[in-house]
Short mmCIF file of C-alpha atoms and ligand atoms in Angstrom, two decimals:
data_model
loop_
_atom_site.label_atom_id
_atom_site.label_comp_id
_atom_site.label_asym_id
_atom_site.label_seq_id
_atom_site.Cartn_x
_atom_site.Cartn_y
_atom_site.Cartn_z
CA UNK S 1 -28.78 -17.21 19.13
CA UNK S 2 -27.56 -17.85 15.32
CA UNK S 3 -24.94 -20.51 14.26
CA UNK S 4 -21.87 -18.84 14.16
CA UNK S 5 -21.09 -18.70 9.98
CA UNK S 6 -17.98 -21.43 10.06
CA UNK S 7 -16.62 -21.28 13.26
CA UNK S 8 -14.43 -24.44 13.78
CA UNK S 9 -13.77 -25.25 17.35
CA UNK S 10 -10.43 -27.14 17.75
CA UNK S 11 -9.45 -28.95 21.12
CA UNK S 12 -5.99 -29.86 20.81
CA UNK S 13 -4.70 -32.50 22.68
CA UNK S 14 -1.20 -33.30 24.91
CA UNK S 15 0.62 -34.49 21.88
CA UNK S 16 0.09 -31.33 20.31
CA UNK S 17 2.30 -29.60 23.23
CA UNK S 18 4.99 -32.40 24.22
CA UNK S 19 5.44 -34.99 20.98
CA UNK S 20 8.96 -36.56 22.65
CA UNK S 21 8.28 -37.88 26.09
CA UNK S 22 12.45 -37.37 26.29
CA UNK S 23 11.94 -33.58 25.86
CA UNK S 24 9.35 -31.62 27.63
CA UNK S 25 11.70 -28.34 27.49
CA UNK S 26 9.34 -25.11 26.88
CA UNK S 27 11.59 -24.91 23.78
CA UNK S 28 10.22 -28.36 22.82
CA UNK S 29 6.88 -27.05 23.33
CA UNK S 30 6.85 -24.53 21.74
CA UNK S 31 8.33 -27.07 18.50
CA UNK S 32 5.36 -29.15 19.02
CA UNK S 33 3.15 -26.42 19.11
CA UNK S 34 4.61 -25.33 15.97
CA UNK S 35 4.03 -28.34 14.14
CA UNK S 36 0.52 -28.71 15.10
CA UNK S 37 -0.31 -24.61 14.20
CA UNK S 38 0.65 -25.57 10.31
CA UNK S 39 -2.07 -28.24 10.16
CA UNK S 40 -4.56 -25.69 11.34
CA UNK S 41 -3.63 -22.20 9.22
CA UNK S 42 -4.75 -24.49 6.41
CA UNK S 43 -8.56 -24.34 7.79
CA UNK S 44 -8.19 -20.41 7.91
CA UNK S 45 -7.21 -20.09 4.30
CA UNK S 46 -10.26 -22.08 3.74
CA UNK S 47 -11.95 -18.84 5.53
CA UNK S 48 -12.33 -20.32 8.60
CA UNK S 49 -12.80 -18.77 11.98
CA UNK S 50 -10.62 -20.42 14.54
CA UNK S 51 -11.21 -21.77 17.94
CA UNK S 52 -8.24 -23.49 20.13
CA UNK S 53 -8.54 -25.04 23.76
CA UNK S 54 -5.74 -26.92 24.61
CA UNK S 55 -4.95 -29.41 27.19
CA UNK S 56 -2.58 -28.47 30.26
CA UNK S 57 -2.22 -31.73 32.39
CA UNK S 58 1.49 -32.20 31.92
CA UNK S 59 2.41 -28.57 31.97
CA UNK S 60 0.47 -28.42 35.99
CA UNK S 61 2.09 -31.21 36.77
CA UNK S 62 5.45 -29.09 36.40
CA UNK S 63 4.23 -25.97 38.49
CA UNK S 64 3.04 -28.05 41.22
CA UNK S 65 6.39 -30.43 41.19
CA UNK S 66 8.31 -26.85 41.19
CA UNK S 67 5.93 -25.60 44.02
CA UNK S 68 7.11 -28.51 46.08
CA UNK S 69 10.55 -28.71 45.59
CA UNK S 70 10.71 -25.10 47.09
CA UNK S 71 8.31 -25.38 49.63
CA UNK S 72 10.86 -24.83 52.47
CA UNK S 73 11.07 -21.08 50.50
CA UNK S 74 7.46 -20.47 48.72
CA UNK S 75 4.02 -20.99 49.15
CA UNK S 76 1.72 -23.97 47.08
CA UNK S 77 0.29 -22.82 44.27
CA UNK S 78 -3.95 -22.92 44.49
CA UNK S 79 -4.79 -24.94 41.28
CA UNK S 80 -7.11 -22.25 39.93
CA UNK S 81 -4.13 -20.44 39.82
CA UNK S 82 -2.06 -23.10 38.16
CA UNK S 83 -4.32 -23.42 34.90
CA UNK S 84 -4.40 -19.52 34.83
CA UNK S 85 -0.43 -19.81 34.27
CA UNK S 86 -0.53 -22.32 32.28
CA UNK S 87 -3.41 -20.74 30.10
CA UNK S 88 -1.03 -17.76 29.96
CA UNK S 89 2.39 -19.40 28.87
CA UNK S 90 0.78 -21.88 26.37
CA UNK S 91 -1.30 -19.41 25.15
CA UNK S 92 2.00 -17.39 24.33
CA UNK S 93 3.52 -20.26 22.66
CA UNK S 94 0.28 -21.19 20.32
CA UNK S 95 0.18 -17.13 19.82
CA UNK S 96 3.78 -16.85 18.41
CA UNK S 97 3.46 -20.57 16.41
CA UNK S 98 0.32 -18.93 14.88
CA UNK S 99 1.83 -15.56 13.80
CA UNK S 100 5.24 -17.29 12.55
CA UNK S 101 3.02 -19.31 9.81
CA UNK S 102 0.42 -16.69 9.42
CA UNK S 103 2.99 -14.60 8.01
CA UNK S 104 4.29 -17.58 5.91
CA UNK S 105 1.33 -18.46 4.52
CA UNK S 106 0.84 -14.42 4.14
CA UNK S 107 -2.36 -14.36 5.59
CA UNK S 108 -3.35 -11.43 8.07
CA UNK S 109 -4.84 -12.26 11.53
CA UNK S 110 -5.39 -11.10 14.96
CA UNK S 111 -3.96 -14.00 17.66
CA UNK S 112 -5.19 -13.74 21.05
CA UNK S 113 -5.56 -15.38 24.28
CA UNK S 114 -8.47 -15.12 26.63
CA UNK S 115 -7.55 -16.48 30.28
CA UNK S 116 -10.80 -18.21 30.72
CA UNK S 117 -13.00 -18.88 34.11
CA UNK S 118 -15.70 -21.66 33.99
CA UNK S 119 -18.39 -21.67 36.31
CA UNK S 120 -18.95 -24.71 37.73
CA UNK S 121 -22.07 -25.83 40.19
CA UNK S 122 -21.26 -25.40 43.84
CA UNK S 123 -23.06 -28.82 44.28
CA UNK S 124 -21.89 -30.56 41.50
CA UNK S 125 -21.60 -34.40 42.82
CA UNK S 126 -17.49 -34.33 42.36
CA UNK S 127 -17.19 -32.11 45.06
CA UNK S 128 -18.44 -35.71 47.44
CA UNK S 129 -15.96 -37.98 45.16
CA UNK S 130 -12.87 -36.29 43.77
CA UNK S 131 -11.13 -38.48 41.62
CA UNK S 132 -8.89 -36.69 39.28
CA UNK S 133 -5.63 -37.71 40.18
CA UNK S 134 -2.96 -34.27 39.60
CA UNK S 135 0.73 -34.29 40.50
CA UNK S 136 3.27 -36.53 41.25
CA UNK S 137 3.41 -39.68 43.09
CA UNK S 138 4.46 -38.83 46.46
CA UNK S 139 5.21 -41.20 49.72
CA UNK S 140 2.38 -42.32 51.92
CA UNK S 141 4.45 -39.50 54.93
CA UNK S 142 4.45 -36.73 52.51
CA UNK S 143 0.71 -37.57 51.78
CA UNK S 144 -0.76 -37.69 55.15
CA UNK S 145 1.32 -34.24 55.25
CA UNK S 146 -0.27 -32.28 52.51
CA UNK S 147 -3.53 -33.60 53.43
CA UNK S 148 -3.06 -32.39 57.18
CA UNK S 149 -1.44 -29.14 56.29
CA UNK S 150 -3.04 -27.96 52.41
CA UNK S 151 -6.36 -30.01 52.77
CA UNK S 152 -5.90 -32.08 49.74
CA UNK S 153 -7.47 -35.58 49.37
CA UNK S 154 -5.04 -37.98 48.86
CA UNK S 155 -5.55 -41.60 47.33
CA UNK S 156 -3.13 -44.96 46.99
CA UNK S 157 -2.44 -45.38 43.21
CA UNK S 158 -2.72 -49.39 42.26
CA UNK S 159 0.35 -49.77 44.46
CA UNK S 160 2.57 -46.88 42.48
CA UNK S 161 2.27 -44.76 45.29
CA UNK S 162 -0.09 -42.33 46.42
CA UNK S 163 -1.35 -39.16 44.30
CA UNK S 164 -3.66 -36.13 45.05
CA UNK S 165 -7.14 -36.23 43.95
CA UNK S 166 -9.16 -33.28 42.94
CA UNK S 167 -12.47 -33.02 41.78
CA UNK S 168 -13.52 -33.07 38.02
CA UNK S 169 -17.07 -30.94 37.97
CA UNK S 170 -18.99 -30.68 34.87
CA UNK S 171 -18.58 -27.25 33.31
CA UNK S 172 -21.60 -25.08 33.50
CA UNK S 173 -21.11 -21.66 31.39
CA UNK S 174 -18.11 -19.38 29.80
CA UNK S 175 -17.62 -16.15 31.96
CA UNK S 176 -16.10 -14.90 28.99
CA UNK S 177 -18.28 -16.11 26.36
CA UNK S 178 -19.24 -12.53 24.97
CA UNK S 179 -15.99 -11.42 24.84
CA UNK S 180 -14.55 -14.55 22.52
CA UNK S 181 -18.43 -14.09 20.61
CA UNK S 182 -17.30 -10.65 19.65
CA UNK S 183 -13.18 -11.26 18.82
CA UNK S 184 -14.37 -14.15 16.63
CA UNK S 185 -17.20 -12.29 14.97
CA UNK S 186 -13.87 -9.99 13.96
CA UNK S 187 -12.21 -12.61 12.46
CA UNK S 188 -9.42 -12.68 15.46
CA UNK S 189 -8.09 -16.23 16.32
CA UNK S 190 -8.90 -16.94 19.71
CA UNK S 191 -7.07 -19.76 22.40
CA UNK S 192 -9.34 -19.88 25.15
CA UNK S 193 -10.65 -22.12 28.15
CA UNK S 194 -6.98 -24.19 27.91
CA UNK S 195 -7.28 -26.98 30.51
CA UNK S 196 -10.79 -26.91 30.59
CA UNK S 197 -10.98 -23.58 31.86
CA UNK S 198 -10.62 -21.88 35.71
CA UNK S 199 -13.22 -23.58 37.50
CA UNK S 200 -15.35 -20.78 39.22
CA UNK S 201 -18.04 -20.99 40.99
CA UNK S 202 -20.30 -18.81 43.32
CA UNK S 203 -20.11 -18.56 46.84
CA UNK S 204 -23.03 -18.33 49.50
CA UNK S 205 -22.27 -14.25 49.21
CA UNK S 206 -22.58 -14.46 45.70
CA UNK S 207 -19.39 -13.66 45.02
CA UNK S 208 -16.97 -15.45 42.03
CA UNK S 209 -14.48 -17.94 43.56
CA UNK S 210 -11.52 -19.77 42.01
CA UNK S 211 -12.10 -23.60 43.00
CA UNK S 212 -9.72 -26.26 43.62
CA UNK S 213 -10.83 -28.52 40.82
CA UNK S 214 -10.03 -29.15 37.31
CA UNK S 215 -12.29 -29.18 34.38
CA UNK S 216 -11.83 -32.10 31.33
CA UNK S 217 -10.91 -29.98 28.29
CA UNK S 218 -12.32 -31.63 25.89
CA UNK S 219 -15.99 -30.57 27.76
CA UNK S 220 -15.38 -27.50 27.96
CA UNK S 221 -14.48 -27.06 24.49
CA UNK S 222 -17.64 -28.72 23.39
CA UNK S 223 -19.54 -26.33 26.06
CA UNK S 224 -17.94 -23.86 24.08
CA UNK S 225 -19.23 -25.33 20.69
CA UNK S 226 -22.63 -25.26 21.77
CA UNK S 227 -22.80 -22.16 22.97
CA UNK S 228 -21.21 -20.13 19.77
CA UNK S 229 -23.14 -23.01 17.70
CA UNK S 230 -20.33 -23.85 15.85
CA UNK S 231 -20.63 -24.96 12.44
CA UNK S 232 -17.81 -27.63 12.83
CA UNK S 233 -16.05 -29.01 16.17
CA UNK S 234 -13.17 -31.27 15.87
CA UNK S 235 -11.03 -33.14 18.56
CA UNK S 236 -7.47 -33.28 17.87
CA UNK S 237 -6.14 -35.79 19.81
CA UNK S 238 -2.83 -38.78 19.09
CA UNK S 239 -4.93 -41.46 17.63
CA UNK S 240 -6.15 -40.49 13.65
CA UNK S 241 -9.90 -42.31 14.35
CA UNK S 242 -11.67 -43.82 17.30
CA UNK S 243 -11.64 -47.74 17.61
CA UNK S 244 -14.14 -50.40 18.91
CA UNK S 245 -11.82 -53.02 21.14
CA UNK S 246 -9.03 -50.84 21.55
CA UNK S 247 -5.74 -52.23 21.55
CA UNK S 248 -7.50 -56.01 20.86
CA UNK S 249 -7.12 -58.62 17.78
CA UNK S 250 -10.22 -57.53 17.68
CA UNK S 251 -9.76 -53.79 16.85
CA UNK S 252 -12.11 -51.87 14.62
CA UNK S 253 -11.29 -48.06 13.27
CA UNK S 254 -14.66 -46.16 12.74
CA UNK S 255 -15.28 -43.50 9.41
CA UNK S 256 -18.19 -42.89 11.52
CA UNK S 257 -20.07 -43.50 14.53
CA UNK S 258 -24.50 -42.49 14.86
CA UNK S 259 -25.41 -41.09 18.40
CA UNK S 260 -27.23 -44.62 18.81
CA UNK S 261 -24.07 -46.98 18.11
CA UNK S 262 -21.98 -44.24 20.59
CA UNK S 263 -24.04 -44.44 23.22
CA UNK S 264 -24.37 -47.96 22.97
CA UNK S 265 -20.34 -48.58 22.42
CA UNK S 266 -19.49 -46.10 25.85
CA UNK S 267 -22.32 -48.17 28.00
CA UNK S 268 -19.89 -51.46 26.74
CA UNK S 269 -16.95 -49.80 27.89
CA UNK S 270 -15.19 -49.16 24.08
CA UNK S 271 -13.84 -45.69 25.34
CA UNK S 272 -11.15 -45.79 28.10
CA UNK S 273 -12.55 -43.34 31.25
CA UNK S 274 -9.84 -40.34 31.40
CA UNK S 275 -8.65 -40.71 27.31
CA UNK S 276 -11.22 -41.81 24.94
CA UNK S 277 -14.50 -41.53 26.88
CA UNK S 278 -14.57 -38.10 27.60
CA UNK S 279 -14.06 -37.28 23.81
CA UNK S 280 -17.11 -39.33 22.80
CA UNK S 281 -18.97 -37.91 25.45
CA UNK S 282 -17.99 -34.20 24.22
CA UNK S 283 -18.64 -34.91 20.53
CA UNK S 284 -22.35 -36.17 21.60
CA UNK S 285 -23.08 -33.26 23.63
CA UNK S 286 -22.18 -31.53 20.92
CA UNK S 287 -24.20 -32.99 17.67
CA UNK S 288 -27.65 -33.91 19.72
CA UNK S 289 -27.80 -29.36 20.62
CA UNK S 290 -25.77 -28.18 17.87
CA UNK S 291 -25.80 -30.45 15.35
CA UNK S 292 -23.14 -29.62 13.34
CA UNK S 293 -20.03 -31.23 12.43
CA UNK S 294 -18.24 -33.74 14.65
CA UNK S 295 -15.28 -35.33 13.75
CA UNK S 296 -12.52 -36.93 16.08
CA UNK S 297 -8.83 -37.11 14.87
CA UNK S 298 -5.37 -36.37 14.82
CA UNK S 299 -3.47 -32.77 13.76
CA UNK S 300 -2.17 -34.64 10.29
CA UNK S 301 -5.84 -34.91 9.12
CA UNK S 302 -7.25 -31.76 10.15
CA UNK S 303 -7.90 -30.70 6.65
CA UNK S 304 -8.91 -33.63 5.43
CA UNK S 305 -11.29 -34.11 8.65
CA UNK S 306 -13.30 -30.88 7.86
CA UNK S 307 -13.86 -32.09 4.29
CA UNK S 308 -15.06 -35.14 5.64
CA UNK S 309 -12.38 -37.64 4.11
CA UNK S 310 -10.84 -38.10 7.38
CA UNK S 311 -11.40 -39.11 11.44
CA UNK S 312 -14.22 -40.25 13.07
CA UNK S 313 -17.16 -38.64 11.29
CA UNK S 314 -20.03 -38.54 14.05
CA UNK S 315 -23.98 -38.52 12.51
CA UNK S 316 -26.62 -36.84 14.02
CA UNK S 317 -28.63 -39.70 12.52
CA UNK S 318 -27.82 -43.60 11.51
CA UNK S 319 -26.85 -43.55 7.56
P1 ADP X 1 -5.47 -35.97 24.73
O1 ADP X 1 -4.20 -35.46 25.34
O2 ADP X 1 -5.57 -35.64 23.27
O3 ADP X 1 -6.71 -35.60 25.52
P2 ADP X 1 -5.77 -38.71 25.70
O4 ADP X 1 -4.55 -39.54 25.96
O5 ADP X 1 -6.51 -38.17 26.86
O6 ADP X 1 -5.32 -37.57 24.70
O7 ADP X 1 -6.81 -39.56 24.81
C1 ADP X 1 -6.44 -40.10 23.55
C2 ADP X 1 -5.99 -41.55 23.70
O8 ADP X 1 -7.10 -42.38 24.01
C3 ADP X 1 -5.46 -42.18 22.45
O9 ADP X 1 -4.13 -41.83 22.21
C4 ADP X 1 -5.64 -43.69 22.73
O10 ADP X 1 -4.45 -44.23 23.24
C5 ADP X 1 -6.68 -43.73 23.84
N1 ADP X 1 -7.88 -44.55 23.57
C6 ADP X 1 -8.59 -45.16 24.55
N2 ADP X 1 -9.65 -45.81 24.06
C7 ADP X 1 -9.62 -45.62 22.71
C8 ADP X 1 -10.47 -46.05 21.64
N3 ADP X 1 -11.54 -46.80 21.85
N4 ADP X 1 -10.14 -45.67 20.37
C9 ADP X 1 -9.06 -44.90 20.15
N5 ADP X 1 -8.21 -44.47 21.12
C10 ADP X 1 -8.49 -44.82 22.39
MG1 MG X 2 -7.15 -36.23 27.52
#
């Protein structure tokens, strides 16, 4: 399989699609989205090809909390089913964003959205401990009620109340991989996998089932990397570098970080679990089979990230 000739993958993060926790409006989202989509036509007039996989957490949180409120009237939603609509409507948003500047910047190209399924292993070890927490906090009756009624595995949150957990498997392969090969080979700007993906997996038939699970995004869009060997892959995320003692007098912003000082900083616990951790965990995955370009930062220095003047640079090698 060759290196696909500058392929940039891009996983944009939540402050990409709500910027004003006051305003979470689809109309706001669709502003945010905006903003973020004129930091990124810049890498296509550099002749780019374009890769985006977004984040969906909030935007699940809203179908399930709608799901609920009219439970008396409608059935739950299945979360496989919940990233597919969310793939769908932000999707739709980053589609439009990107056409709007496209034709400002009076460049020409296809937009599209692939609704992605990942496959994920049937015995991956999160099926034993799920502990993604999804939703909203809900009272210890209404708990014991969903878990009775839907299944769902339901955990006490640090005394905020309790949550549902779901299971966060690693993902294994891109059902649609040949089909976003072959629209980016065209040139076509492709969204795809947003929210990690639909976890799929196969059943003892050996048939293709939806799974109630959700898959980190920021994996799957460095699954993706490797697999198109992308020349450059770049998290986009609210925080312009990644910092040794985070949020302490002792804070340190990195230009760049080796695969030996990254391991080493994660096994000290630099990299908050659920934010930061995943990201370095992606962006390693990514340079020790692909080895191209890794750079962590936020949608302001997009540009200058891919020249590398900007973000977390990560090195295959120490300098
Ligand atoms: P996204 O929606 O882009 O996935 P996250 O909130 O999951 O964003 O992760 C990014 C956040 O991680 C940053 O905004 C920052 O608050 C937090 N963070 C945790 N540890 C670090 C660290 N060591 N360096 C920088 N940011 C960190
Ligand atoms: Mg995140």
């Amino acid at each position: 399989m060759s290196p696909m000739d500058k392929l940039v993958v891009v996983a944009i993060g939540g402050n990409s699609l709500i910027d004003d926790p006051a305003n979470k409006t689809v109309a706001a989202q669709y502003a945010a989205c905006r903003k973020t989509v004129t930091h990124l036509v810049p890498l296509l007039q550099r002749g780019h090809r374009l890769l985006i996989v977004h984040g969906n957490g909030p935007q699940v949180g809203f179908i399930l909390r709608r799901a609920e409120l009219a439970r008396h009237e409608l059935h739950m939603v299945p979360l496989d089913s919940c990233v597919a609509d969310t793939q769908g409507a932000i999707g739709y948003n980053l589609q439009m964003a990107f056409q709007n500047e496209l034709q400002r910047s009076g460049l020409h190209r296809s937009v599209a959205t692939i609704v992605t399924q990942v496959e994920v292993a049937s015995d991956d070890p999160s099926w034993q401990n799920p502990s993604k927490p999804i939703g909203s906090f809900m009272t210890e009756e209404d708990a014991r009620r969903h878990a009775q009624k839907d299944g769902w595995i339901v955990h006490e949150d640090a005394g905020r109340g309790w949550r549902r957990v779901v299971p966060s498997p690693k993902p294994h392969s891109v059902v649609e991989i040949e089909a976003i090969r072959t629209l980016l080979q065209n040139d076509a700007v492709i969204i795809a996998a947003g929210g990690g993906g639909i976890p799929v997996y196969i059943d003892q038939t050996g048939e293709m089932r939806g799974a109630e699970a959700v898959i980190d995004k920021d994996h799957a869009a460095s699954l993706l990397a490797v697999s198109l060997r992308a020349e450059h892959f770049i998290i986009s995320t609210a925080v312009d570098r990644v910092a040794i003692h985070y949020n302490t007098p002792r804070e340190q912003w990195l230009d760049e970080l080796s695969i030996a000082d990254a391991e080493r900083f994660l096994a000290d616990g630099h990299f908050a679990p659920g934010s930061m951790k995943p990201k370095v965990e992606a962006m390693l995955a990514y340079i020790k089979s692909a080895g191209g370009q890794g750079v962590i930062t936020d949608p302001q220095h997009l540009s200058a990230a891919i020249r590398g003047e900007a973000g977390t640079r990560f090195q295959a090698a120490a300098q």
